[in-house]
Amino acid sequence: MSTPTTTAPDAHDEKRPPAARPAAPKGPPNRLRGWVTRAPLLPALVFLIIVTQLPFAATLVVSFFDWNALYPEARSFGGFANYQEVLSDPELRDSVVTTAVLTAVVVLVSLVLGLLLALLLDRSFRGRGVVRTLLIAPFLLVPVAAALLWKHVLYNPEYGLFNGVLSWLFGDDAPQPEWVAEMPLGAVEMALIWQWTPFMMLILLAGLQSRPADSIEAARIDGAGAWQIFRYLTLPHLRRYLELGALLGSIYIVQNFDAVFTITSGGLGTANLPYTIYQTFYQGHEYGLASAAGVLVVIGSLIIATLALRVVSSLFREEVRA
């Protein structure tokens, strides 16, 4: 009598996973859900395009025309002539140099002072919250109000605070300098440094508070001093934050108009590129030339902003990896 033979299941069959179900095709409901999700952002996007992109497109078109508002009938297409004049005009070149010097001095000094204040606020002491609020206050002021404060309350040679302090320290024979007339660019730089140091302080304070505490503690256990910890641990950790502060500060200082207009009115060699564009547009009535200079400023700002966004994205990637 023959017994039926049964075949043992193959080991490969036991390990074989069940067949995956085919993914359901993405149909119109998924697309509709995506548009419904994005719909609340559409008004803001439309508003942004109307407020920023359309004026820039109009400026770009005007920059290719030889257009003086005093002679509207003589308007003609000039191609890249306005851009060539912007790049070859001595006054515009001087304003570019002034803008670069102003931006470099303000950003570097603000970073150094902001770093010192951030190191101070990173320590625990009584009243730290009040001190932090007072230090942030200059950045919250309206730029024109801050410039007027420095021009009239501090720089004024007759009743300004600086000359008043000199008279209090040295008596009636104390020097009474005219700060704006004797150091015009320095006067603008000091006002901007005072206003932008809190911004740098906030960025660097955030970097200090994100340091790994275990590394700092291990360095102290190994006998490292405060300077060694700052040089070999804190400063490398703050590198990205320093870059971010420098790039964001440069974007805003390059476009600064309020301090130059309010304190010196662009005189005494303080006319930066935004003020020169203002003079060309509103006083010289050269719409095409001013538009070409404005387009070049926007292009430069976009380059700096792109670098800033890359630094921000690298900071986020480092935080995710940590």
XYZ file of C-alpha atoms in Angstrom:
322
model
C 0.000 0.000 0.000
C 1.496 3.238 -1.068
C 1.382 6.231 1.184
C 0.973 9.668 -0.326
C 4.132 11.653 -0.323
C 4.066 15.217 0.895
C 6.697 17.683 -0.068
C 8.127 19.864 2.677
C 7.642 23.562 2.118
C 10.638 25.294 0.739
C 12.509 27.462 3.215
C 12.571 30.222 0.650
C 8.793 30.107 0.467
C 8.497 30.647 4.236
C 10.694 33.755 4.078
C 9.030 35.136 1.033
C 7.086 38.291 1.978
C 3.521 38.651 0.897
C 2.998 40.418 -2.321
C 2.725 44.152 -1.870
C -0.479 45.752 -2.877
C -0.213 48.050 -5.839
C -0.314 51.674 -4.821
C -3.521 53.399 -5.588
C -3.085 55.907 -8.383
C -3.162 59.502 -7.352
C -6.374 60.846 -8.685
C -8.063 64.206 -8.808
C -9.109 64.079 -5.117
C -5.451 64.215 -4.005
C -4.745 67.144 -6.281
C -7.875 68.880 -5.065
C -6.799 68.320 -1.466
C -3.401 69.853 -2.271
C -4.992 72.964 -3.757
C -7.357 73.257 -0.794
C -4.323 73.110 1.520
C -2.547 75.864 -0.415
C -5.615 78.060 -0.922
C -5.166 80.122 2.300
C -1.704 81.163 1.095
C -2.888 82.440 -2.295
C -4.045 85.915 -1.105
C -0.693 86.521 0.555
C 1.111 85.333 -2.595
C -0.975 87.590 -4.837
C -0.393 90.542 -2.495
C 3.348 89.861 -2.469
C 3.494 89.741 -6.258
C 1.523 92.988 -6.607
C 3.566 94.855 -4.006
C 7.078 93.628 -4.867
C 7.348 91.887 -8.209
C 5.225 94.159 -10.389
C 7.054 97.346 -9.270
C 10.381 95.624 -9.832
C 9.284 94.547 -13.324
C 8.248 98.143 -14.075
C 11.604 99.406 -12.743
C 13.406 96.912 -14.949
C 11.524 98.144 -18.023
C 12.126 101.820 -17.210
C 15.856 101.153 -16.725
C 16.213 100.536 -20.478
C 14.812 103.964 -21.418
C 16.445 107.375 -21.614
C 13.706 109.092 -19.618
C 13.891 112.504 -17.991
C 10.683 113.644 -16.324
C 11.340 117.268 -17.365
C 11.393 116.267 -21.059
C 8.809 113.475 -21.388
C 8.504 113.905 -25.159
C 12.218 113.061 -25.561
C 11.834 109.599 -24.017
C 13.530 106.899 -26.059
C 14.782 103.348 -25.742
C 18.434 103.340 -24.733
C 19.228 99.674 -24.155
C 22.023 99.157 -21.667
C 23.231 102.781 -21.866
C 21.896 103.571 -18.393
C 23.753 100.605 -16.893
C 26.966 101.699 -18.607
C 26.534 105.216 -17.228
C 25.844 103.877 -13.725
C 29.029 101.806 -13.798
C 31.128 104.642 -15.261
C 29.755 107.678 -13.377
C 32.334 108.878 -10.783
C 29.667 109.977 -8.290
C 27.920 106.641 -8.445
C 31.241 104.825 -8.071
C 32.020 106.952 -5.014
C 28.622 106.097 -3.560
C 29.335 102.406 -4.096
C 32.627 102.770 -2.194
C 30.875 104.700 0.588
C 28.200 101.994 0.790
C 30.847 99.266 1.040
C 32.811 101.106 3.752
C 29.663 101.946 5.716
C 28.396 98.365 5.528
C 31.734 96.794 6.478
C 32.339 99.059 9.485
C 28.801 98.804 10.847
C 28.564 95.020 10.431
C 32.007 94.244 11.884
C 31.735 96.553 14.898
C 28.148 95.433 15.566
C 29.258 91.795 15.479
C 32.078 92.383 17.970
C 29.905 94.384 20.368
C 27.030 91.942 19.934
C 29.332 89.040 20.770
C 30.528 90.744 23.957
C 26.969 91.504 25.043
C 25.841 87.968 24.196
C 28.638 86.522 26.345
C 27.508 88.790 29.173
C 23.849 87.778 28.883
C 24.774 84.102 28.662
C 25.742 84.288 32.342
C 23.250 84.112 35.188
C 22.925 87.283 37.270
C 20.166 89.213 38.970
C 18.179 91.416 36.622
C 19.318 89.666 33.445
C 15.833 89.870 31.914
C 15.655 93.631 32.467
C 19.142 94.152 31.036
C 18.281 92.069 27.973
C 15.121 94.091 27.364
C 16.999 97.387 27.640
C 19.709 96.187 25.268
C 17.153 95.102 22.660
C 15.325 98.464 22.769
C 17.519 100.335 20.202
C 16.719 97.754 17.529
C 12.983 98.264 18.082
C 13.107 102.000 17.358
C 11.948 103.361 14.032
C 15.127 104.061 11.966
C 14.202 107.703 11.350
C 13.513 108.232 15.060
C 16.855 106.669 15.968
C 18.669 108.924 13.478
C 16.899 112.018 14.809
C 17.813 110.994 18.348
C 21.499 110.848 17.475
C 21.436 114.030 15.412
C 19.693 116.308 17.914
C 20.048 114.705 21.342
C 23.642 113.502 21.052
C 25.462 115.272 18.193
C 24.095 118.816 18.484
C 27.039 121.135 19.303
C 24.941 123.496 21.464
C 22.751 121.239 23.583
C 23.876 117.729 22.615
C 24.684 115.157 25.260
C 28.218 114.463 23.994
C 29.353 118.081 24.318
C 27.502 118.335 27.611
C 29.517 115.432 29.001
C 32.744 117.055 27.776
C 31.802 120.318 29.522
C 30.948 118.434 32.731
C 34.282 116.605 32.691
C 36.632 119.392 31.579
C 34.802 122.601 32.477
C 34.156 125.651 30.365
C 37.374 125.187 28.386
C 36.308 121.763 27.126
C 36.313 121.294 23.352
C 32.894 121.498 21.720
C 33.258 119.666 18.414
C 30.616 119.642 15.717
C 30.338 115.904 15.410
C 28.414 115.717 12.155
C 30.563 118.299 10.378
C 33.929 116.967 11.585
C 33.273 113.211 11.254
C 30.180 112.830 9.034
C 30.610 109.207 7.995
C 31.611 108.226 11.522
C 28.468 109.914 12.864
C 26.285 107.820 10.565
C 28.237 104.682 11.424
C 27.882 105.167 15.184
C 24.124 105.644 14.907
C 23.770 102.463 12.841
C 26.088 100.475 15.116
C 24.005 101.485 18.127
C 20.850 100.310 16.379
C 22.177 97.036 14.901
C 24.265 95.728 17.804
C 21.148 94.296 19.550
C 20.283 92.354 16.392
C 23.718 90.730 16.334
C 23.492 90.120 20.069
C 20.239 88.171 19.704
C 21.609 85.930 16.958
C 24.836 85.183 18.841
C 23.000 84.672 22.127
C 20.884 82.016 20.428
C 24.101 80.379 19.251
C 25.618 80.455 22.730
C 22.541 78.879 24.268
C 22.644 76.037 21.722
C 26.165 74.925 22.696
C 26.442 71.296 23.891
C 26.767 71.523 27.665
C 28.572 68.176 27.959
C 31.468 69.381 25.789
C 31.885 72.524 27.885
C 31.777 70.511 31.107
C 34.291 67.979 29.781
C 36.669 70.776 28.806
C 36.439 72.288 32.284
C 37.117 68.916 33.880
C 40.216 68.561 31.680
C 41.500 71.865 33.028
C 40.662 74.195 30.138
C 40.397 77.850 31.047
C 37.740 80.342 29.974
C 39.821 81.653 27.062
C 40.600 78.143 25.803
C 36.925 77.149 25.963
C 35.969 80.305 24.063
C 38.689 79.895 21.419
C 38.436 76.169 20.720
C 34.766 75.405 21.503
C 32.590 78.517 21.586
C 34.023 80.405 18.621
C 33.933 77.452 16.173
C 30.365 76.748 17.270
C 29.401 80.384 16.624
C 30.930 80.478 13.135
C 27.622 79.878 11.346
C 25.831 82.368 13.572
C 28.496 84.989 12.894
C 28.130 84.389 9.161
C 24.357 84.657 9.417
C 24.537 87.916 11.362
C 27.046 89.388 8.914
C 24.978 88.452 5.861
C 21.635 89.630 7.253
C 23.199 92.838 8.541
C 24.821 93.480 5.171
C 21.477 93.075 3.373
C 19.883 95.804 5.477
C 22.842 98.186 5.790
C 23.448 98.183 2.032
C 19.877 99.449 1.574
C 19.960 101.924 4.461
C 18.621 105.340 3.580
C 17.173 106.789 6.780
C 20.370 107.507 8.710
C 22.179 109.132 5.777
C 19.171 111.251 4.821
C 18.388 112.342 8.389
C 21.856 112.979 9.824
C 23.876 114.378 6.901
C 21.423 114.662 3.957
C 24.008 112.857 1.869
C 26.582 115.626 2.202
C 30.233 115.599 3.242
C 30.973 112.364 1.392
C 28.299 110.260 3.092
C 26.006 109.682 0.099
C 25.587 105.924 -0.210
C 23.999 104.162 -3.147
C 20.347 104.375 -1.973
C 20.713 108.109 -1.328
C 22.364 108.642 -4.714
C 19.481 106.816 -6.380
C 17.083 109.074 -4.482
C 18.912 112.165 -5.706
C 18.982 110.907 -9.284
C 15.284 110.071 -9.274
C 13.678 112.893 -7.307
C 16.130 115.750 -7.820
C 17.671 114.943 -11.187
C 14.408 113.482 -12.562
C 16.434 110.853 -14.422
C 14.001 107.969 -14.166
C 15.892 105.570 -16.414
C 19.268 106.137 -14.759
C 17.865 105.832 -11.243
C 15.989 102.658 -12.192
C 19.174 101.087 -13.584
C 21.031 101.858 -10.358
C 18.137 100.441 -8.346
C 18.182 97.211 -10.356
C 21.896 96.796 -9.647
C 21.254 97.295 -5.919
C 18.517 94.638 -6.010
C 20.809 92.195 -7.798
C 23.536 92.730 -5.211
C 21.046 92.303 -2.373
C 19.742 89.081 -3.930
C 23.265 87.672 -4.078
C 23.819 88.438 -0.397
C 20.364 87.073 0.481
C 21.118 83.831 -1.357
C 24.263 83.372 0.694
C 22.295 84.130 3.869
C 19.663 81.508 2.994
C 22.375 78.932 2.453
C 23.833 79.695 5.866
C 20.372 79.392 7.455
C 19.724 76.055 5.749
C 23.101 74.730 6.884
C 22.253 75.784 10.461
C 18.996 73.840 10.295
C 20.781 70.788 8.908
C 23.307 70.896 11.749
C 20.495 71.173 14.306
C 18.726 68.154 12.786
C 21.913 66.076 12.841
C 22.550 67.065 16.457
